[in-house]
Short mmCIF file of C-alpha atoms and ligand atoms in Angstrom, two decimals:
data_model
loop_
_atom_site.label_atom_id
_atom_site.label_comp_id
_atom_site.label_asym_id
_atom_site.label_seq_id
_atom_site.Cartn_x
_atom_site.Cartn_y
_atom_site.Cartn_z
CA MET A 1 186.36 17.52 93.93
CA PRO A 2 182.77 16.59 94.75
CA TRP A 3 181.61 16.86 91.12
CA ARG A 4 184.22 14.42 89.81
CA ILE A 5 184.14 10.66 89.39
CA ALA A 6 187.41 8.69 89.53
CA PRO A 7 189.06 7.44 86.31
CA SER A 8 188.61 3.87 87.67
CA GLU A 9 184.83 4.42 87.84
CA ARG A 10 184.77 5.80 84.30
CA LYS A 11 186.78 2.81 83.15
CA ALA A 12 184.07 0.62 84.68
CA GLY A 13 181.49 2.42 82.54
CA VAL A 14 180.19 4.89 85.13
CA LEU A 15 179.47 8.38 83.78
CA PRO A 16 179.14 11.46 86.00
CA ASP A 17 175.76 13.11 86.51
CA PRO A 18 175.49 15.83 83.78
CA TYR A 19 173.59 18.05 86.22
CA ARG A 20 176.55 18.06 88.63
CA VAL A 21 179.06 18.60 85.82
CA TRP A 22 177.07 21.49 84.39
CA LEU A 23 176.49 23.08 87.81
CA SER A 24 180.19 22.86 88.72
CA GLU A 25 181.32 24.26 85.38
CA VAL A 26 178.97 27.26 85.65
CA MET A 27 180.17 27.92 89.22
CA LEU A 28 183.84 27.54 88.29
CA GLN A 29 183.73 30.31 85.68
CA GLN A 30 185.70 33.20 87.22
CA THR A 31 185.72 31.47 90.63
CA THR A 32 188.29 29.28 92.38
CA VAL A 33 187.82 25.58 93.11
CA ALA A 34 188.18 26.21 96.87
CA THR A 35 185.27 28.69 96.88
CA VAL A 36 183.09 26.64 94.56
CA LYS A 37 183.30 23.43 96.65
CA GLU A 38 181.26 24.88 99.51
CA TYR A 39 178.62 26.40 97.22
CA PHE A 40 178.40 23.22 95.15
CA LEU A 41 177.78 21.07 98.22
CA ARG A 42 175.09 23.45 99.50
CA PHE A 43 173.35 23.62 96.12
CA THR A 44 173.34 19.87 95.54
CA ALA A 45 172.16 19.16 99.10
CA ARG A 46 169.25 21.57 98.66
CA TRP A 47 168.51 20.78 94.98
CA PRO A 48 169.87 17.28 94.24
CA THR A 49 168.49 17.11 90.67
CA VAL A 50 167.95 19.51 87.81
CA ALA A 51 164.18 19.12 88.35
CA ASP A 52 164.57 20.23 91.98
CA LEU A 53 166.53 23.28 90.88
CA ALA A 54 164.00 24.11 88.14
CA ALA A 55 161.22 24.09 90.74
CA ALA A 56 163.11 26.35 93.18
CA GLU A 57 162.04 29.89 94.01
CA ASP A 58 164.17 32.50 92.21
CA ALA A 59 164.91 34.32 95.47
CA ASP A 60 166.16 31.11 97.14
CA VAL A 61 168.58 30.38 94.31
CA MET A 62 169.82 33.98 94.15
CA GLY A 63 170.28 33.89 97.94
CA GLU A 64 172.35 30.69 97.84
CA TRP A 65 174.42 32.15 95.00
CA ALA A 66 175.17 35.36 96.91
CA GLY A 67 178.91 35.86 97.31
CA LEU A 68 179.86 33.85 94.21
CA GLY A 69 179.65 36.93 91.99
CA TYR A 70 178.82 37.28 88.29
CA TYR A 71 175.14 37.03 89.11
CA ALA A 72 173.97 36.67 85.50
CA ARG A 73 175.24 33.12 85.91
CA ALA A 74 172.66 32.42 88.62
CA ARG A 75 169.80 33.83 86.55
CA ASN A 76 170.88 31.75 83.56
CA LEU A 77 171.31 28.72 85.79
CA LEU A 78 167.63 28.83 86.64
CA LYS A 79 166.58 29.50 83.05
CA CYS A 80 168.70 26.58 81.87
CA ALA A 81 167.41 24.16 84.54
CA ARG A 82 163.82 25.09 83.61
CA ALA A 83 164.53 24.67 79.88
CA VAL A 84 166.06 21.22 80.49
CA VAL A 85 162.97 20.18 82.44
CA SER A 86 160.33 21.71 80.15
CA ASP A 87 161.94 21.05 76.74
CA ARG A 88 164.12 18.01 77.34
CA GLY A 89 162.24 15.90 79.85
CA GLY A 90 164.77 16.69 82.59
CA GLN A 91 167.74 15.22 80.67
CA PHE A 92 170.73 17.27 79.55
CA PRO A 93 171.53 16.57 75.88
CA ALA A 94 174.92 15.00 75.13
CA ASP A 95 175.25 16.81 71.83
CA TYR A 96 177.43 19.93 71.78
CA ASP A 97 175.12 21.89 69.45
CA ALA A 98 172.02 21.03 71.49
CA LEU A 99 173.81 22.09 74.68
CA LEU A 100 174.75 25.41 73.07
CA LYS A 101 171.06 26.20 72.54
CA LEU A 102 170.35 26.10 76.29
CA PRO A 103 170.30 29.43 78.18
CA GLY A 104 173.66 30.49 79.58
CA ILE A 105 175.63 27.67 77.93
CA GLY A 106 178.45 28.99 75.72
CA PRO A 107 181.11 27.10 73.76
CA TYR A 108 183.27 26.44 76.84
CA THR A 109 180.47 24.98 79.00
CA ALA A 110 179.02 22.98 76.09
CA ALA A 111 182.43 21.42 75.45
CA ALA A 112 183.00 20.73 79.14
CA VAL A 113 179.60 19.06 79.70
CA SER A 114 179.79 17.12 76.45
CA SER A 115 183.29 15.79 77.12
CA ILE A 116 183.24 15.33 80.91
CA ALA A 117 179.67 14.10 81.35
CA PHE A 118 179.22 12.20 78.08
CA ASP A 119 182.82 11.36 77.11
CA LEU A 120 182.53 12.97 73.67
CA PRO A 121 185.66 14.44 72.01
CA HIS A 122 185.09 18.19 72.45
CA THR A 123 187.90 20.52 73.39
CA VAL A 124 187.79 22.57 76.57
CA LEU A 125 189.89 25.71 76.64
CA ASP A 126 189.88 27.44 80.01
CA GLY A 127 192.62 29.68 81.40
CA ASN A 128 194.62 26.69 82.63
CA VAL A 129 194.53 24.95 79.25
CA GLU A 130 195.45 28.19 77.46
CA ARG A 131 198.56 28.47 79.61
CA VAL A 132 199.57 24.85 79.00
CA MET A 133 199.08 25.16 75.22
CA ALA A 134 200.98 28.46 75.03
CA ARG A 135 203.92 26.88 76.86
CA LEU A 136 203.84 23.49 75.18
CA HIS A 137 203.98 25.14 71.74
CA ASN A 138 205.91 28.26 72.78
CA ILE A 139 203.24 30.63 71.47
CA HIS A 140 204.15 34.27 72.11
CA THR A 141 201.07 35.95 70.58
CA PRO A 142 199.42 37.81 73.48
CA LEU A 143 195.99 36.87 74.81
CA PRO A 144 193.22 37.36 73.86
CA ASP A 145 194.47 37.42 70.22
CA ALA A 146 196.15 34.04 70.75
CA LYS A 147 192.87 32.23 71.54
CA PRO A 148 192.17 30.80 68.04
CA GLU A 149 195.75 29.50 67.78
CA LEU A 150 195.60 27.99 71.26
CA MET A 151 192.25 26.38 70.46
CA GLN A 152 193.69 24.85 67.29
CA GLU A 153 196.56 23.31 69.25
CA ALA A 154 194.21 22.09 71.99
CA GLU A 155 191.88 20.52 69.41
CA ALA A 156 194.78 18.72 67.76
CA LEU A 157 195.60 17.06 71.11
CA THR A 158 192.03 16.08 72.09
CA PRO A 159 191.82 12.28 71.81
CA GLU A 160 188.92 10.12 70.61
CA VAL A 161 189.61 7.71 73.47
CA ARG A 162 188.59 8.85 77.00
CA PRO A 163 188.20 12.52 75.99
CA GLY A 164 186.44 13.24 79.30
CA ASP A 165 189.40 12.08 81.38
CA TYR A 166 191.75 13.92 79.06
CA ALA A 167 189.79 17.20 79.36
CA GLN A 168 189.98 17.05 83.16
CA ALA A 169 193.61 15.95 83.14
CA VAL A 170 194.80 18.86 81.00
CA MET A 171 192.85 21.35 83.12
CA ASP A 172 194.37 19.80 86.26
CA LEU A 173 197.85 19.89 84.74
CA GLY A 174 197.46 23.66 84.31
CA ALA A 175 196.00 24.10 87.80
CA THR A 176 198.56 22.06 89.71
CA ILE A 177 201.79 21.60 87.68
CA CYS A 178 201.96 24.15 84.88
CA THR A 179 201.07 26.93 87.30
CA PRO A 180 201.31 30.63 86.38
CA ARG A 181 204.39 31.56 88.46
CA SER A 182 206.58 28.50 88.85
CA PRO A 183 205.74 25.56 86.60
CA ALA A 184 206.94 22.23 88.02
CA CYS A 185 208.47 21.09 84.72
CA GLY A 186 210.48 18.33 86.43
CA ILE A 187 207.33 16.31 87.16
CA CYS A 188 205.36 17.30 84.06
CA PRO A 189 204.33 14.46 81.72
CA TRP A 190 204.89 16.82 78.77
CA ARG A 191 208.38 17.97 79.80
CA ASP A 192 210.05 16.29 76.77
CA PRO A 193 207.96 17.79 73.96
CA CYS A 194 207.44 21.15 75.72
CA VAL A 195 209.09 23.84 73.56
CA SER A 196 208.98 26.64 76.13
CA ARG A 197 210.73 24.42 78.69
CA GLN A 198 213.49 23.70 76.16
CA GLN A 199 213.85 27.39 75.35
CA GLY A 200 213.51 28.68 78.91
CA THR A 201 210.48 30.87 78.14
CA ALA A 202 207.81 29.05 80.16
CA SER A 203 207.54 31.66 82.92
CA ASP A 204 206.94 34.43 80.34
CA LEU A 205 203.95 32.64 78.82
CA PRO A 206 201.17 33.15 78.08
CA ARG A 207 201.69 36.78 77.13
CA LYS A 208 198.78 39.12 77.74
CA LEU A 209 197.89 42.53 76.35
CA PRO A 210 198.19 45.17 79.09
CA LYS A 211 194.92 45.73 80.95
CA LYS A 212 193.22 49.11 80.75
CA ALA A 213 192.91 50.99 84.04
CA LYS A 214 189.40 50.56 85.50
CA PRO A 215 187.27 53.68 85.98
CA VAL A 216 185.87 54.54 89.41
CA ARG A 217 182.10 54.84 89.88
CA HIS A 218 180.27 56.23 92.85
CA GLY A 219 176.94 55.50 94.51
CA VAL A 220 175.01 55.64 97.74
CA VAL A 221 173.02 53.00 99.63
CA PHE A 222 170.45 53.51 102.36
CA LEU A 223 170.37 50.98 105.17
CA GLY A 224 167.18 51.60 107.07
CA GLN A 225 166.11 49.55 110.04
CA ARG A 226 162.66 49.77 111.57
CA GLU A 227 162.20 49.95 115.33
CA ASP A 228 161.15 46.25 115.43
CA GLY A 229 164.46 45.26 113.76
CA ALA A 230 163.11 44.77 110.19
CA TRP A 231 165.45 45.92 107.39
CA LEU A 232 164.37 47.90 104.33
CA LEU A 233 165.55 45.91 101.31
CA GLU A 234 164.69 45.57 97.64
CA THR A 235 165.19 43.04 94.87
CA ARG A 236 167.30 44.65 92.18
CA PRO A 237 165.87 44.85 88.63
CA GLU A 238 166.40 41.69 86.55
CA LYS A 239 168.49 43.52 83.99
CA GLY A 240 171.85 44.99 84.90
CA LEU A 241 174.57 44.34 87.42
CA LEU A 242 173.50 42.20 90.42
CA GLY A 243 170.16 41.74 88.60
CA GLY A 244 167.57 39.85 90.65
CA MET A 245 169.72 39.97 93.80
CA LEU A 246 168.68 41.34 97.16
CA GLY A 247 170.13 44.76 97.93
CA TRP A 248 169.80 48.07 99.74
CA PRO A 249 167.85 50.87 98.07
CA GLY A 250 170.25 53.40 96.61
CA SER A 251 171.42 55.46 93.67
CA GLU A 252 172.67 54.43 90.27
CA TRP A 253 176.43 53.99 90.08
CA ARG A 254 177.96 56.73 88.00
CA ASP A 255 181.22 58.48 87.22
CA ILE A 256 180.25 61.58 89.21
CA SER A 257 181.67 61.87 92.70
CA ASP A 258 178.44 63.18 94.26
CA PRO A 259 176.14 60.17 94.11
CA LEU A 260 173.37 61.90 96.01
CA GLN A 261 172.56 64.21 93.11
CA ASP A 262 168.94 63.45 92.19
CA THR A 263 168.76 60.42 94.52
CA ALA A 264 166.11 60.66 97.19
CA PRO A 265 166.21 58.40 100.27
CA PRO A 266 163.62 55.60 100.13
CA CYS A 267 161.79 57.00 103.13
CA GLU A 268 161.68 60.16 105.26
CA ALA A 269 164.08 59.78 108.21
CA GLU A 270 167.19 61.22 109.86
CA TRP A 271 169.74 59.62 107.54
CA ARG A 272 173.30 59.62 108.85
CA MET A 273 176.30 59.21 106.56
CA LEU A 274 179.00 56.81 107.79
CA ASP A 275 182.56 58.10 107.67
CA ALA A 276 183.84 54.93 106.06
CA GLN A 277 182.84 53.94 102.54
CA VAL A 278 182.43 50.61 100.81
CA ARG A 279 184.99 49.83 98.12
CA HIS A 280 184.41 47.00 95.72
CA THR A 281 185.85 46.02 92.36
CA PHE A 282 183.76 44.63 89.53
CA THR A 283 185.12 43.32 86.23
CA HIS A 284 185.04 46.68 84.50
CA PHE A 285 185.14 49.28 87.26
CA HIS A 286 185.87 50.09 90.89
CA LEU A 287 182.90 51.16 93.00
CA VAL A 288 182.91 53.53 95.96
CA LEU A 289 179.66 53.52 97.93
CA GLN A 290 178.56 56.03 100.52
CA VAL A 291 176.52 54.38 103.25
CA ARG A 292 173.64 56.15 104.99
CA THR A 293 171.80 54.64 107.91
CA ALA A 294 168.63 55.51 109.79
CA TRP A 295 166.18 54.18 112.35
CA LEU A 296 162.74 54.12 110.75
CA PRO A 297 159.46 54.49 112.65
CA ALA A 298 157.06 51.56 113.06
CA ASP A 299 154.60 53.18 110.62
CA ALA A 300 157.23 54.03 107.95
CA THR A 301 155.88 53.82 104.39
CA PRO A 302 158.89 53.66 102.05
CA ASP A 303 158.71 54.74 98.39
CA ARG A 304 160.67 51.69 97.35
CA GLY A 305 161.67 48.31 98.73
CA SER A 306 159.94 46.41 101.50
CA PHE A 307 160.71 45.41 105.07
CA ARG A 308 162.18 42.05 105.88
CA GLU A 309 161.75 40.74 109.41
CA PRO A 310 164.97 39.93 111.27
CA GLU A 311 164.05 36.20 111.41
CA THR A 312 163.83 35.97 107.60
CA PHE A 313 166.79 38.20 106.77
CA ARG A 314 170.05 36.33 106.16
CA PRO A 315 173.00 38.68 105.44
CA SER A 316 174.50 35.76 103.48
CA ASP A 317 171.72 36.26 100.87
CA LEU A 318 173.28 39.61 99.94
CA PRO A 319 175.80 39.92 97.10
CA THR A 320 179.28 40.81 98.37
CA VAL A 321 179.12 44.57 97.79
CA MET A 322 175.80 44.83 99.67
CA ARG A 323 177.13 42.58 102.40
CA LYS A 324 180.10 44.93 102.80
CA ALA A 325 177.70 47.85 103.39
CA PHE A 326 175.84 45.79 105.99
CA ASP A 327 179.09 44.78 107.72
CA LEU A 328 180.15 48.43 107.82
CA THR A 329 177.02 49.40 109.75
CA ARG A 330 177.75 46.61 112.26
CA GLN A 331 181.29 47.90 112.81
CA THR A 332 180.26 51.54 113.21
CA PRO A 333 179.07 52.60 116.67
S1 SF4 B 1 207.07 21.24 80.85
FE1 SF4 B 1 206.74 22.93 82.23
S2 SF4 B 1 206.05 24.63 80.96
FE2 SF4 B 1 205.88 22.78 79.73
S3 SF4 B 1 203.77 22.12 79.99
FE3 SF4 B 1 204.96 21.05 81.52
S4 SF4 B 1 204.90 22.33 83.38
FE4 SF4 B 1 204.21 23.57 81.62
#
């Protein structure tokens, strides 16, 4: 992984760059390693240091983040980079409590940066470590109630010596050996003390409380293109879902099935509704979006949003749900 240094380097006294550790940990929340790699390489090529990131334009960072989801992370990323530069002389603090005071850094990220970047004995408890602890100690309390117990067990195992290597090793053990479906107990370094392996309960753990069914919300987006090819787009409000991201003008997303109620198009035109709809799932709800398209005249004066010339519009700057609406218009004759 491009944000890692090898144990041999650490043994020789090399420590990883805290900026790269922090960036990777923020990206890895709710996102797979395979997806993060590509984004991480793009971000670090464009903004190699925390000072470079702090000086970046908001829109550029939000654009590079598009597709990674959970966009509050990107807004906090910028706030944190700027706080590190303005309040800490461009250096991340090693101390857990000082890290916690930075924007967007919670207990998990503070522990990860403190242990991985500075080799301090703080305990990281991500989903992989939770699974390993539940199995190692045969804990049947369902998640999320089991978290304090799992944390206690994880803390008891965190060593004073090479805690950074240990933190990464236990996360990797969960990701590659103690996997959710078929743990490879035969090659696991903890196979002897592991209670769930002895009792044959490993595959049932960790237990989880049943998830509530997600509600369905509805909305409409207007994809207007001017005769010269420019698209009508807007930057979404800072607060709320997809805050600060580029998007199509549209309605609020609500539980009613007629999203056009009290939503006016952004501009007078012959709007045409596409037969197909966009479907997208967020953490707490499913979204169904109607898509309306129109050709707009050269002198169009929209009530909201602004035109973006085709040379400066990159569909990859759109968050996934907005990208799906764009792709739908491309597929529809
Ligand atoms: S022995 Fe099996 S269940 Fe136990 S920690 Fe190792 S891989 Fe997981």
